[in-house]
């Protein structure tokens, strides 16, 4: 009997590892397609040659690949991974299948924060290389403060999952209304800047911004990985987790800090990207279940793949036109969100 159980366990583990490899290979293929697609399509051979030996191609091809397409393609993967991981852990610690940075109002808070320096011409940095980061910093501060406000508003009253979603939706509409007030007094040039944050776009990606996202992702992810068994136990309920010696409230605060940093940083650089933090974790959960050893990395890969495919799609719908990524993810995510609402209502979480 024990041998059969062990064989079944090892078979399930191998199946989950296969899923990880399939997604990783698919992500690499999507990255190459992202580099090839766009105005002036390039072949895969040209792209690989440019990446391996930039001196062997024309300066124009080198410039387009290295300075325009590659940072955008890598930012799409990184932001998708950050938002999906943030959504996965939000759903875990809040015990809420609908939790993600967009549905809880965090993305709207970032958009409002980014608009304040634009409308009121706030200058925070005079150091060379940091000029123009006012909107990014303001978006980061508003999104991270909103995350903690949401948590403490609901935890102080011991609110249910449904109440937490309602509070998040209230915050979403609040920041959208405040953003509309700013737009009403803004000039045409300022409105065009604000629209960038509202729609969510990868087109203004820079190597500097991508490196900041990568460094923060690399710092936060180990915090989650060191708590995989605790997070898995938390999915069985607070009482069972506490019976295993886990300080549930401390764990939630620690993970919430990491989630806030991930979501706030991603949104502050690319604007409002809807539903990646919702769809990515649910696809991962359907494939590998709740075991955080596999659920966490699969959520990262799924979110990265979704954003990478979104980047490809944004350049492929209309030749010569690059659509904002946030619009595409919203169109994909809304039906998924509605299906989750109906399932949650019918059978619980």
Coordinates of C-alpha atoms in Angstrom, one line a residue:
X1 CA 0.0 0.0 0.0
X2 CA 2.8 2.4 1.0
X3 CA 4.6 1.7 -2.3
X4 CA 1.5 2.4 -4.3
X5 CA 1.0 5.7 -2.4
X6 CA 4.7 6.7 -3.0
X7 CA 4.4 5.8 -6.7
X8 CA 1.3 7.9 -7.1
X9 CA 2.9 10.8 -5.3
X10 CA 6.1 10.6 -7.5
X11 CA 3.9 10.3 -10.6
X12 CA 2.0 13.5 -9.6
X13 CA 5.3 15.3 -8.9
X14 CA 6.7 14.4 -12.3
X15 CA 3.5 15.5 -14.0
X16 CA 3.8 18.9 -12.3
X17 CA 7.4 19.2 -13.3
X18 CA 6.5 18.5 -16.9
X19 CA 4.0 21.4 -16.7
X20 CA 6.7 23.7 -15.6
X21 CA 9.0 22.7 -18.4
X22 CA 6.3 23.0 -21.0
X23 CA 5.4 26.5 -19.8
X24 CA 9.1 27.5 -19.7
X25 CA 9.7 26.4 -23.3
X26 CA 6.5 28.1 -24.5
X27 CA 7.6 31.3 -22.7
X28 CA 10.9 31.3 -24.6
X29 CA 9.0 30.8 -27.9
X30 CA 6.7 33.7 -27.1
X31 CA 9.7 35.9 -26.3
X32 CA 11.2 35.2 -29.7
X33 CA 7.9 35.9 -31.4
X34 CA 7.7 39.2 -29.4
X35 CA 11.1 40.2 -30.7
X36 CA 10.2 39.3 -34.3
X37 CA 6.8 40.9 -34.4
X38 CA 6.0 44.6 -34.9
X39 CA 6.5 47.2 -37.6
X40 CA 9.2 45.9 -40.0
X41 CA 8.9 42.2 -39.1
X42 CA 12.2 40.3 -38.6
X43 CA 12.9 36.7 -39.0
X44 CA 13.9 34.5 -36.1
X45 CA 17.3 34.1 -37.7
X46 CA 17.8 37.8 -37.9
X47 CA 16.8 38.2 -34.2
X48 CA 19.0 35.4 -33.0
X49 CA 22.0 36.8 -35.0
X50 CA 21.4 40.3 -33.5
X51 CA 21.3 38.9 -30.0
X52 CA 24.4 36.7 -30.4
X53 CA 26.5 39.0 -32.6
X54 CA 25.2 42.6 -32.8
X55 CA 28.2 43.7 -34.9
X56 CA 27.2 41.3 -37.7
X57 CA 23.9 43.1 -38.5
X58 CA 23.0 46.5 -39.6
X59 CA 23.0 49.4 -37.0
X60 CA 19.2 49.8 -37.6
X61 CA 18.5 46.2 -36.8
X62 CA 20.7 46.3 -33.7
X63 CA 19.0 49.5 -32.5
X64 CA 15.5 48.2 -32.9
X65 CA 16.2 44.8 -31.3
X66 CA 18.4 45.9 -28.4
X67 CA 17.0 49.3 -27.5
X68 CA 13.3 49.0 -28.4
X69 CA 12.0 45.4 -28.7
X70 CA 14.2 43.5 -26.2
X71 CA 13.5 45.7 -23.1
X72 CA 9.8 45.7 -23.9
X73 CA 9.6 41.9 -24.4
X74 CA 11.6 41.4 -21.1
X75 CA 9.5 43.9 -19.2
X76 CA 6.3 42.1 -20.4
X77 CA 7.6 38.8 -19.0
X78 CA 8.8 40.4 -15.7
X79 CA 5.6 42.4 -15.1
X80 CA 3.5 39.4 -15.8
X81 CA 5.5 37.3 -13.4
X82 CA 5.3 40.0 -10.7
X83 CA 1.6 40.6 -11.0
X84 CA 0.7 36.9 -11.2
X85 CA 2.9 36.1 -8.1
X86 CA 1.3 39.0 -6.3
X87 CA -2.2 37.8 -7.2
X88 CA -1.4 34.2 -6.2
X89 CA -0.2 35.2 -2.7
X90 CA -3.0 37.7 -2.3
X91 CA -5.5 34.8 -2.9
X92 CA -3.6 32.6 -0.5
X93 CA -3.3 35.0 2.5
X94 CA -6.7 36.6 2.1
X95 CA -8.4 33.3 1.3
X96 CA -10.2 35.0 -1.6
X97 CA -10.3 33.7 -5.2
X98 CA -11.1 37.1 -6.7
X99 CA -8.1 39.0 -5.1
X100 CA -5.6 40.6 -7.4
X101 CA -4.0 44.0 -7.7
X102 CA -6.6 45.2 -10.1
X103 CA -9.8 44.0 -8.5
X104 CA -8.7 45.3 -5.1
X105 CA -8.1 48.9 -6.4
X106 CA -4.3 48.9 -6.1
X107 CA -3.8 49.6 -9.8
X108 CA -6.3 52.4 -9.8
X109 CA -4.5 53.9 -6.8
X110 CA -1.3 53.8 -8.8
X111 CA -2.9 55.5 -11.7
X112 CA -4.1 58.3 -9.5
X113 CA -0.7 58.6 -7.8
X114 CA 1.0 58.8 -11.1
X115 CA -1.4 61.6 -12.3
X116 CA -0.7 63.9 -9.4
X117 CA 2.9 64.9 -10.4
X118 CA 1.8 65.2 -14.0
X119 CA -1.1 67.6 -13.4
X120 CA 0.6 69.7 -10.7
X121 CA 4.1 69.6 -12.2
X122 CA 5.8 68.2 -9.1
X123 CA 9.6 67.8 -9.3
X124 CA 11.2 65.5 -6.8
X125 CA 14.5 64.6 -8.4
X126 CA 17.2 66.8 -9.8
X127 CA 19.8 64.1 -10.0
X128 CA 20.9 63.1 -13.5
X129 CA 19.2 59.8 -14.5
X130 CA 16.3 60.2 -12.1
X131 CA 14.5 63.1 -13.7
X132 CA 11.0 62.1 -14.8
X133 CA 10.6 59.4 -12.2
X134 CA 8.1 61.5 -10.1
X135 CA 5.1 59.7 -11.5
X136 CA 6.7 56.3 -11.0
X137 CA 7.5 57.0 -7.3
X138 CA 4.1 58.6 -6.6
X139 CA 2.3 55.6 -8.2
X140 CA 4.4 53.2 -6.1
X141 CA 3.6 55.1 -2.9
X142 CA -0.1 55.3 -3.5
X143 CA -0.4 51.6 -4.5
X144 CA 1.5 50.3 -1.5
X145 CA -0.4 52.5 0.9
X146 CA -3.7 51.4 -0.6
X147 CA -2.7 47.7 -0.1
X148 CA -2.1 48.2 3.6
X149 CA -5.2 50.4 4.0
X150 CA -7.3 47.6 2.4
X151 CA -5.8 45.0 4.6
X152 CA -6.2 46.8 7.9
X153 CA -9.7 48.1 7.1
X154 CA -10.9 44.5 6.6
X155 CA -8.9 42.8 9.2
X156 CA -9.8 45.2 12.0
X157 CA -13.4 44.3 11.5
X158 CA -12.7 40.6 10.8
X159 CA -14.3 41.1 7.4
X160 CA -15.2 38.2 5.1
X161 CA -13.8 37.5 1.7
X162 CA -16.8 39.0 0.0
X163 CA -16.6 42.2 2.1
X164 CA -12.9 42.6 1.2
X165 CA -13.8 42.5 -2.5
X166 CA -16.5 45.1 -1.9
X167 CA -14.0 47.3 -0.1
X168 CA -11.5 46.9 -2.9
X169 CA -14.2 47.8 -5.5
X170 CA -15.1 50.8 -3.5
X171 CA -11.4 51.9 -3.5
X172 CA -11.3 51.3 -7.2
X173 CA -14.2 53.6 -7.9
X174 CA -12.9 56.2 -5.4
X175 CA -9.5 56.5 -7.1
X176 CA -11.1 56.4 -10.6
X177 CA -13.4 59.4 -9.5
X178 CA -10.4 61.3 -8.1
X179 CA -8.5 60.6 -11.3
X180 CA -11.4 62.0 -13.3
X181 CA -11.3 65.2 -11.2
X182 CA -7.6 65.5 -12.1
X183 CA -8.3 65.0 -15.8
X184 CA -11.0 67.6 -15.7
X185 CA -8.5 70.3 -14.8
X186 CA -5.6 68.9 -16.8
X187 CA -4.3 70.2 -20.2
X188 CA -4.4 68.1 -23.3
X189 CA -0.7 67.2 -23.0
X190 CA -1.2 66.2 -19.3
X191 CA -4.3 64.1 -20.2
X192 CA -2.2 62.1 -22.8
X193 CA 0.3 61.3 -20.1
X194 CA -2.4 60.2 -17.7
X195 CA -4.0 57.9 -20.3
X196 CA -0.7 56.0 -20.4
X197 CA -1.2 54.9 -16.8
X198 CA -4.9 54.2 -17.2
X199 CA -4.6 52.0 -20.3
X200 CA -1.4 50.2 -19.2
X201 CA 1.4 50.2 -21.8
X202 CA 4.8 48.7 -22.3
X203 CA 5.9 51.2 -25.0
X204 CA 7.8 53.4 -22.6
X205 CA 9.9 50.7 -21.1
X206 CA 13.5 51.4 -20.5
X207 CA 16.4 49.2 -19.5
X208 CA 16.6 51.1 -16.2
X209 CA 13.0 50.4 -15.4
X210 CA 13.3 46.8 -16.3
X211 CA 16.4 46.3 -14.0
X212 CA 14.6 47.9 -11.1
X213 CA 11.7 45.4 -11.6
X214 CA 14.1 42.5 -11.9
X215 CA 16.0 43.4 -8.8
X216 CA 12.9 43.8 -6.7
X217 CA 11.4 40.5 -8.0
X218 CA 14.7 38.8 -7.1
X219 CA 14.6 40.2 -3.6
X220 CA 10.9 39.4 -2.8
X221 CA 10.6 35.9 -4.4
X222 CA 13.0 34.2 -1.8
X223 CA 10.7 35.6 0.9
X224 CA 7.9 33.6 -0.5
X225 CA 9.9 30.5 -1.3
X226 CA 11.1 30.2 2.3
X227 CA 7.5 30.0 3.4
X228 CA 6.1 27.5 0.9
X229 CA 5.0 24.9 3.4
X230 CA 3.5 27.6 5.7
X231 CA 1.5 29.1 2.8
X232 CA 0.3 25.6 1.8
X233 CA -0.8 25.0 5.3
X234 CA -2.6 28.3 5.4
X235 CA -4.8 27.2 2.6
X236 CA -6.2 24.5 4.9
X237 CA -7.5 27.2 7.3
X238 CA -6.2 29.5 10.0
X239 CA -6.9 27.0 12.8
X240 CA -5.0 24.1 11.2
X241 CA -2.1 26.5 10.3
X242 CA -1.9 27.7 13.9
X243 CA -2.0 24.1 15.2
X244 CA 1.2 23.5 13.2
X245 CA 2.9 26.3 15.0
X246 CA 2.5 29.0 12.3
X247 CA 2.0 32.6 13.4
X248 CA -0.8 33.3 10.9
X249 CA -1.0 37.1 11.4
X250 CA 2.8 37.5 11.2
X251 CA 2.8 35.4 8.0
X252 CA 0.1 37.5 6.4
X253 CA 1.9 40.7 7.2
X254 CA 5.2 39.4 5.8
X255 CA 3.6 38.1 2.6
X256 CA 1.5 41.3 2.2
X257 CA 4.7 43.4 2.3
X258 CA 6.2 41.3 -0.5
X259 CA 2.9 41.4 -2.5
X260 CA 2.7 45.2 -2.1
X261 CA 6.2 45.7 -3.4
X262 CA 5.6 43.4 -6.4
X263 CA 2.3 44.9 -7.4
X264 CA 3.3 48.5 -6.7
X265 CA 6.5 48.3 -8.6
X266 CA 5.0 46.6 -11.7
X267 CA 2.1 49.1 -11.9
X268 CA 4.3 52.1 -11.3
X269 CA 6.3 51.3 -14.4
X270 CA 3.7 50.1 -16.9
X271 CA 0.4 51.5 -15.6
X272 CA -2.8 49.6 -15.0
X273 CA -2.6 46.0 -16.3
X274 CA -5.9 44.2 -15.5
X275 CA -6.5 40.6 -14.5
X276 CA -3.1 39.1 -15.0
X277 CA -2.9 38.6 -11.2
X278 CA -6.3 36.9 -11.3
X279 CA -6.0 34.7 -14.4
X280 CA -2.4 33.5 -14.0
X281 CA -2.8 32.0 -10.5
X282 CA -6.1 30.3 -11.4
X283 CA -4.6 28.6 -14.4
X284 CA -1.7 27.4 -12.3
X285 CA -4.0 26.2 -9.6
X286 CA -6.0 24.1 -12.2
X287 CA -2.8 22.5 -13.3
X288 CA -0.9 21.7 -10.1
X289 CA -3.2 22.4 -7.2
X290 CA -2.4 24.3 -4.0
X291 CA 1.1 22.9 -3.3
X292 CA 3.1 26.1 -3.1
X293 CA 6.3 24.3 -4.3
X294 CA 4.7 24.1 -7.7
X295 CA 1.9 26.5 -7.5
X296 CA 4.2 29.5 -7.0
X297 CA 6.7 28.9 -9.9
X298 CA 3.8 27.9 -12.2
X299 CA 1.9 31.1 -11.3
X300 CA 5.1 33.1 -12.2
X301 CA 5.5 31.3 -15.6
X302 CA 1.8 31.6 -16.4
X303 CA 1.6 35.3 -15.7
X304 CA 4.8 35.9 -17.7
X305 CA 3.5 33.9 -20.6
X306 CA 0.2 35.7 -20.6
X307 CA 1.8 39.1 -20.7
X308 CA 4.3 38.0 -23.3
X309 CA 1.5 36.8 -25.5
X310 CA -0.4 40.0 -24.9
X311 CA 2.7 42.0 -26.0
X312 CA 2.7 39.9 -29.3
X313 CA -1.0 40.3 -29.8
X314 CA -0.9 44.1 -29.2
X315 CA 1.4 44.4 -32.2
X316 CA -0.4 41.9 -34.4
X317 CA -4.1 43.0 -34.4
X318 CA -3.6 46.0 -36.7
X319 CA -0.4 46.4 -38.8
X320 CA 1.6 49.4 -37.7
X321 CA -0.4 50.0 -34.5
X322 CA 0.6 48.9 -31.0
X323 CA -2.4 48.7 -28.7
X324 CA -2.0 49.2 -24.9
X325 CA -1.5 45.9 -23.1
X326 CA -4.0 46.8 -20.4
X327 CA -6.9 47.0 -22.9
X328 CA -6.1 43.5 -24.2
X329 CA -5.8 41.9 -20.7
X330 CA -9.1 43.5 -19.7
X331 CA -10.9 42.0 -22.7
X332 CA -9.4 38.6 -21.8
X333 CA -9.9 38.9 -18.1
X334 CA -13.5 40.1 -17.8
X335 CA -15.1 36.9 -19.0
X336 CA -12.8 34.9 -16.7
X337 CA -13.7 37.2 -13.8
X338 CA -17.4 36.7 -14.3
X339 CA -17.0 32.9 -14.5
X340 CA -15.1 33.0 -11.2
X341 CA -17.8 35.1 -9.5
X342 CA -20.5 32.6 -10.6
X343 CA -18.4 29.5 -9.5
X344 CA -17.6 31.1 -6.2
X345 CA -21.2 31.9 -5.5
X346 CA -22.4 28.4 -6.4
X347 CA -19.8 26.3 -4.5
X348 CA -17.8 28.6 -2.3
X349 CA -14.0 28.9 -2.1

